[in-house]
Amino acid sequence: MPTHFGESEDLLSRDTIAALSSAPGRGAIAVVRLSGTETEEIVGKIFRPKDSEGKFGDRKIRVGRFVGSDGEAFDEGMAVMIAGPASYTGEDMAELYCHGGPGIVRALLVAASEAGARPAGPGEFTKRAFLAGKIDLLQCESVADLASAETRRAARAALSHLDSGLSKSLESIWERIVEVGAHLEAAIDFPDELEPGAGPAVQGRPMDEKELARRFREIRDVLERLEKTYSSGRILREGARMTILGRPNAGKSTLLNRLLGEERAIMSPIPGTTRDTVEEVCDIGGIPVRLIDTAGIRETGDPVELEGAKRARQAAASSDICLVVMDASAGPEEVRWADNELNGLECPAILVANKTDLSHAKMPERSNFFGKAVSICSVSALTGGGIDSLREAMASTLIGSEGDGLGGNQPFLARERHRDLVVRCKKAIERGADGLDNRASPELVAVDLNEAQRALSELLGRDYGHALLDKIFSTFCIGK
Ligand SMILES: Nc1nc2c(ncn2[C@@H]2O[C@H](COP(=O)(O)OP(=O)(O)OP(=O)(O)O)[C@@H](O)[C@H]2O)c(=O)[nH]1
Ligand SMILES: [Mg+2]
């Protein structure tokens, strides 16, 4: 069980909650979940099994009719009871499968409420699982990430956190901190014995200041490696924004459609076809990428085109990466424009030389580009030539080699909360190491070590209060 600021009783409400757990709206089947001590009683009132023999039975699916408080049946479906504590929340739970008409779902929720259930708040099932000690806070967050994963790879990465990938690695950092803490305490309690061979109650021989400082720095390095995974981890979890920039007619809309595999944006030989930004999410090497097609940029007196170009620049400014598209058949003026554009960008960019199917197309040479293109890709948006290599370049620019292991065995950070706490922990460890170098008193170094432990505790959800839980669970869906 996690420890916290003594708020366990009021954090853990014991009433029975109910919520729609499948997506709202019309569907073939909808799932309503219940959790709490009254679950069996409530289900007994709103679900009439077809074979009325015997008790409900744990984890046995039964077919039957859903009934309102007036006793009238309004749907046929199935129900399963999952007895606590071996359930998701640790309490008695039920899942009801009804037909997915919005009227049926509403009627079922009303029936559950009239039978004594309270509508669940966002993430309340998972919050109960956490408070019952079934999963830690990092696993709770991974549940939310799984519920919103846009790609298989993002799901796999979240699943590795649900499997305690990050928790285990933080636990091992915790143990290392506890170990150096014991040696530091020995130095406080037995100041004269801080010499090799002397013996306060620590594992093995006590460490001297140099050894302690070395251990502090090792812990710092582990935290730093973890911190570095954040930019890739965040992109895998949240997705990336990628803006397509270029002059009119370069083939931006054709490229967007090619990457999406559908004709989303209008393409035409008339320069200035795209007037406003067009956005769509697609899967690039497992990364959810929001692709933004923009209006072509050129000198013009047309106020609509000028507004389009302004929006293109705004989209680029808030992007994780840009594709600068040039028409490879257009001559040196196009090369100069692309180079100039690359120079003005703040985010990483890929130079895409398009229309390479045309016989007079000329491949751009890297030496012609002073701008900071991460890579140069030659493609034909029209025929699809070179698009696979472009996809690879996009994925590796976004999450680089650090991203390769994400979702595998390598622990990584994907949330700002996690990154901030890892940085807080790292800084405290760093201060401690500096203190040891400067022969600060062990008591002072212990203050830094405590601070590092507090940050890790918060990260692992060992220390929490209302505010932290509210913040985390408010981002959850209702019914999760
Ligand atoms: N040969 C060839 N033509 C292409 C290629 N890509 C686009 N085109 C053609 O170039 C013209 C312009 O394409 P669009 O995709 O509309 O260009 P755009 O950059 O979106 O243009 P604006 O929206 O006007 O800024 C169309 O006639 C396309 O068929 C390509 O790879 N090869
Ligand atoms: Mg266009």
mmCIF file of N, CA, C and O in Angstrom, residues 37-80:
data_model
loop_
_atom_site.group_PDB
_atom_site.id
_atom_site.type_symbol
_atom_site.label_atom_id
_atom_site.label_comp_id
_atom_site.label_asym_id
_atom_site.label_seq_id
_atom_site.Cartn_x
_atom_site.Cartn_y
_atom_site.Cartn_z
ATOM 1 N N THR A 37 -19.167 -1.964 -2.913
ATOM 2 C CA THR A 37 -19.734 -3.047 -2.097
ATOM 3 C C THR A 37 -21.167 -3.429 -2.484
ATOM 4 O O THR A 37 -21.593 -4.545 -2.268
ATOM 5 N N GLU A 38 -21.905 -2.475 -3.063
ATOM 6 C CA GLU A 38 -23.313 -2.743 -3.383
ATOM 7 C C GLU A 38 -23.503 -3.336 -4.785
ATOM 8 O O GLU A 38 -24.637 -3.461 -5.246
ATOM 9 N N THR A 39 -22.378 -3.594 -5.471
ATOM 10 C CA THR A 39 -22.481 -3.983 -6.883
ATOM 11 C C THR A 39 -23.471 -5.121 -7.114
ATOM 12 O O THR A 39 -24.360 -5.025 -7.970
ATOM 13 N N GLU A 40 -23.325 -6.202 -6.351
ATOM 14 C CA GLU A 40 -24.152 -7.377 -6.609
ATOM 15 C C GLU A 40 -25.639 -7.049 -6.420
ATOM 16 O O GLU A 40 -26.492 -7.444 -7.229
ATOM 17 N N GLU A 41 -25.912 -6.279 -5.370
ATOM 18 C CA GLU A 41 -27.294 -5.911 -5.073
ATOM 19 C C GLU A 41 -27.885 -5.058 -6.207
ATOM 20 O O GLU A 41 -29.016 -5.290 -6.656
ATOM 21 N N ILE A 42 -27.080 -4.096 -6.681
ATOM 22 C CA ILE A 42 -27.571 -3.203 -7.746
ATOM 23 C C ILE A 42 -27.810 -3.997 -9.028
ATOM 24 O O ILE A 42 -28.849 -3.856 -9.683
ATOM 25 N N VAL A 43 -26.850 -4.863 -9.373
ATOM 26 C CA VAL A 43 -27.016 -5.664 -10.596
ATOM 27 C C VAL A 43 -28.251 -6.554 -10.463
ATOM 28 O O VAL A 43 -29.009 -6.737 -11.425
ATOM 29 N N GLY A 44 -28.481 -7.058 -9.256
ATOM 30 C CA GLY A 44 -29.667 -7.887 -9.006
ATOM 31 C C GLY A 44 -30.954 -7.141 -9.319
ATOM 32 O O GLY A 44 -31.950 -7.731 -9.746
ATOM 33 N N LYS A 45 -30.934 -5.807 -9.135
ATOM 34 C CA LYS A 45 -32.151 -5.022 -9.381
ATOM 35 C C LYS A 45 -32.328 -4.668 -10.857
ATOM 36 O O LYS A 45 -33.452 -4.499 -11.323
ATOM 37 N N ILE A 46 -31.213 -4.516 -11.588
ATOM 38 C CA ILE A 46 -31.357 -3.991 -12.966
ATOM 39 C C ILE A 46 -31.124 -5.041 -14.051
ATOM 40 O O ILE A 46 -31.291 -4.762 -15.227
ATOM 41 N N PHE A 47 -30.723 -6.253 -13.668
ATOM 42 C CA PHE A 47 -30.444 -7.298 -14.659
ATOM 43 C C PHE A 47 -31.174 -8.576 -14.264
ATOM 44 O O PHE A 47 -31.022 -9.065 -13.143
ATOM 45 N N ARG A 48 -31.976 -9.079 -15.211
ATOM 46 C CA ARG A 48 -32.723 -10.308 -14.942
ATOM 47 C C ARG A 48 -32.157 -11.423 -15.817
ATOM 48 O O ARG A 48 -32.399 -11.428 -17.033
ATOM 49 N N PRO A 49 -31.355 -12.336 -15.225
ATOM 50 C CA PRO A 49 -30.778 -13.400 -16.059
ATOM 51 C C PRO A 49 -31.877 -14.272 -16.660
ATOM 52 O O PRO A 49 -32.917 -14.463 -16.025
ATOM 53 N N LYS A 50 -31.594 -14.790 -17.878
ATOM 54 C CA LYS A 50 -32.596 -15.633 -18.555
ATOM 55 C C LYS A 50 -32.820 -16.913 -17.773
ATOM 56 O O LYS A 50 -33.939 -17.318 -17.539
ATOM 57 N N ASP A 51 -31.689 -17.568 -17.376
ATOM 58 C CA ASP A 51 -31.837 -18.759 -16.541
ATOM 59 C C ASP A 51 -31.719 -18.284 -15.095
ATOM 60 O O ASP A 51 -30.645 -17.903 -14.656
ATOM 61 N N SER A 52 -32.791 -18.244 -14.395
ATOM 62 C CA SER A 52 -32.787 -17.619 -13.073
ATOM 63 C C SER A 52 -32.254 -18.549 -11.984
ATOM 64 O O SER A 52 -32.381 -18.274 -10.804
ATOM 65 N N GLU A 53 -31.613 -19.653 -12.414
ATOM 66 C CA GLU A 53 -31.086 -20.631 -11.464
ATOM 67 C C GLU A 53 -29.901 -20.078 -10.682
ATOM 68 O O GLU A 53 -29.019 -19.450 -11.261
ATOM 69 N N GLY A 54 -29.842 -20.339 -9.420
ATOM 70 C CA GLY A 54 -28.654 -20.186 -8.577
ATOM 71 C C GLY A 54 -28.128 -18.771 -8.471
ATOM 72 O O GLY A 54 -28.746 -17.808 -8.905
ATOM 73 N N LYS A 55 -26.917 -18.665 -7.879
ATOM 74 C CA LYS A 55 -26.293 -17.358 -7.668
ATOM 75 C C LYS A 55 -25.638 -16.887 -8.961
ATOM 76 O O LYS A 55 -25.433 -17.656 -9.898
ATOM 77 N N PHE A 56 -25.257 -15.645 -8.978
ATOM 78 C CA PHE A 56 -24.691 -15.063 -10.187
ATOM 79 C C PHE A 56 -23.410 -15.778 -10.628
ATOM 80 O O PHE A 56 -23.191 -16.072 -11.774
ATOM 81 N N GLY A 57 -22.533 -16.057 -9.671
ATOM 82 C CA GLY A 57 -21.270 -16.735 -9.978
ATOM 83 C C GLY A 57 -20.215 -15.736 -10.383
ATOM 84 O O GLY A 57 -20.497 -14.758 -11.075
ATOM 85 N N ASP A 58 -18.977 -15.964 -9.902
ATOM 86 C CA ASP A 58 -17.882 -15.050 -10.184
ATOM 87 C C ASP A 58 -17.356 -15.257 -11.602
ATOM 88 O O ASP A 58 -17.058 -16.387 -11.994
ATOM 89 N N ARG A 59 -17.232 -14.187 -12.347
ATOM 90 C CA ARG A 59 -16.661 -14.194 -13.699
ATOM 91 C C ARG A 59 -17.408 -15.086 -14.692
ATOM 92 O O ARG A 59 -16.837 -15.574 -15.660
ATOM 93 N N LYS A 60 -18.669 -15.329 -14.431
ATOM 94 C CA LYS A 60 -19.480 -16.116 -15.381
ATOM 95 C C LYS A 60 -20.363 -15.134 -16.135
ATOM 96 O O LYS A 60 -21.083 -14.339 -15.539
ATOM 97 N N ILE A 61 -20.291 -15.235 -17.466
ATOM 98 C CA ILE A 61 -21.119 -14.320 -18.257
ATOM 99 C C ILE A 61 -22.541 -14.873 -18.337
ATOM 100 O O ILE A 61 -22.734 -16.052 -18.630
ATOM 101 N N ARG A 62 -23.530 -14.006 -18.033
ATOM 102 C CA ARG A 62 -24.917 -14.464 -18.104
ATOM 103 C C ARG A 62 -25.711 -13.566 -19.054
ATOM 104 O O ARG A 62 -25.493 -12.358 -19.124
ATOM 105 N N VAL A 63 -26.583 -14.200 -19.807
ATOM 106 C CA VAL A 63 -27.439 -13.465 -20.743
ATOM 107 C C VAL A 63 -28.734 -13.118 -20.011
ATOM 108 O O VAL A 63 -29.189 -13.891 -19.171
ATOM 109 N N GLY A 64 -29.266 -11.950 -20.293
ATOM 110 C CA GLY A 64 -30.509 -11.581 -19.616
ATOM 111 C C GLY A 64 -31.072 -10.267 -20.124
ATOM 112 O O GLY A 64 -30.661 -9.751 -21.172
ATOM 113 N N ARG A 65 -32.011 -9.725 -19.392
ATOM 114 C CA ARG A 65 -32.697 -8.479 -19.759
ATOM 115 C C ARG A 65 -32.343 -7.375 -18.767
ATOM 116 O O ARG A 65 -32.259 -7.632 -17.559
ATOM 117 N N PHE A 66 -32.168 -6.164 -19.274
ATOM 118 C CA PHE A 66 -31.962 -5.006 -18.389
ATOM 119 C C PHE A 66 -33.333 -4.405 -18.091
ATOM 120 O O PHE A 66 -34.151 -4.230 -19.015
ATOM 121 N N VAL A 67 -33.571 -4.095 -16.823
ATOM 122 C CA VAL A 67 -34.883 -3.562 -16.434
ATOM 123 C C VAL A 67 -34.748 -2.256 -15.665
ATOM 124 O O VAL A 67 -33.752 -2.039 -14.959
ATOM 125 N N GLY A 68 -35.726 -1.396 -15.814
ATOM 126 C CA GLY A 68 -35.758 -0.121 -15.097
ATOM 127 C C GLY A 68 -36.401 -0.288 -13.731
ATOM 128 O O GLY A 68 -36.835 -1.399 -13.365
ATOM 129 N N SER A 69 -36.508 0.831 -12.991
ATOM 130 C CA SER A 69 -37.070 0.744 -11.642
ATOM 131 C C SER A 69 -38.573 0.414 -11.680
ATOM 132 O O SER A 69 -39.148 -0.024 -10.697
ATOM 133 N N ASP A 70 -39.219 0.616 -12.898
ATOM 134 C CA ASP A 70 -40.630 0.253 -13.039
ATOM 135 C C ASP A 70 -40.798 -1.241 -13.335
ATOM 136 O O ASP A 70 -41.912 -1.722 -13.536
ATOM 137 N N GLY A 71 -39.684 -1.961 -13.416
ATOM 138 C CA GLY A 71 -39.734 -3.401 -13.647
ATOM 139 C C GLY A 71 -39.843 -3.773 -15.111
ATOM 140 O O GLY A 71 -39.855 -4.950 -15.475
ATOM 141 N N GLU A 72 -39.864 -2.770 -15.995
ATOM 142 C CA GLU A 72 -40.018 -3.053 -17.417
ATOM 143 C C GLU A 72 -38.652 -3.253 -18.082
ATOM 144 O O GLU A 72 -37.731 -2.443 -17.875
ATOM 145 N N ALA A 73 -38.526 -4.313 -18.886
ATOM 146 C CA ALA A 73 -37.255 -4.570 -19.573
ATOM 147 C C ALA A 73 -37.114 -3.613 -20.754
ATOM 148 O O ALA A 73 -38.091 -3.300 -21.429
ATOM 149 N N PHE A 74 -35.881 -3.096 -20.984
ATOM 150 C CA PHE A 74 -35.678 -2.215 -22.142
ATOM 151 C C PHE A 74 -34.562 -2.701 -23.067
ATOM 152 O O PHE A 74 -34.319 -2.120 -24.106
ATOM 153 N N ASP A 75 -33.853 -3.759 -22.693
ATOM 154 C CA ASP A 75 -32.813 -4.278 -23.608
ATOM 155 C C ASP A 75 -32.426 -5.687 -23.184
ATOM 156 O O ASP A 75 -32.633 -6.086 -22.038
ATOM 157 N N GLU A 76 -31.841 -6.418 -24.148
ATOM 158 C CA GLU A 76 -31.279 -7.721 -23.807
ATOM 159 C C GLU A 76 -29.767 -7.604 -23.909
ATOM 160 O O GLU A 76 -29.243 -6.929 -24.799
ATOM 161 N N GLY A 77 -29.049 -8.224 -22.995
ATOM 162 C CA GLY A 77 -27.583 -8.116 -23.035
ATOM 163 C C GLY A 77 -26.928 -9.155 -22.149
ATOM 164 O O GLY A 77 -27.529 -10.206 -21.882
ATOM 165 N N MET A 78 -25.737 -8.842 -21.690
ATOM 166 C CA MET A 78 -24.997 -9.796 -20.858
ATOM 167 C C MET A 78 -24.410 -9.072 -19.650
ATOM 168 O O MET A 78 -24.199 -7.858 -19.679
ATOM 169 N N ALA A 79 -24.121 -9.828 -18.624
ATOM 170 C CA ALA A 79 -23.519 -9.235 -17.419
ATOM 171 C C ALA A 79 -22.515 -10.211 -16.831
ATOM 172 O O ALA A 79 -22.676 -11.435 -16.937
ATOM 173 N N VAL A 80 -21.452 -9.663 -16.258
ATOM 174 C CA VAL A 80 -20.469 -10.502 -15.570
ATOM 175 C C VAL A 80 -20.121 -9.841 -14.241
ATOM 176 O O VAL A 80 -19.974 -8.620 -14.171
#
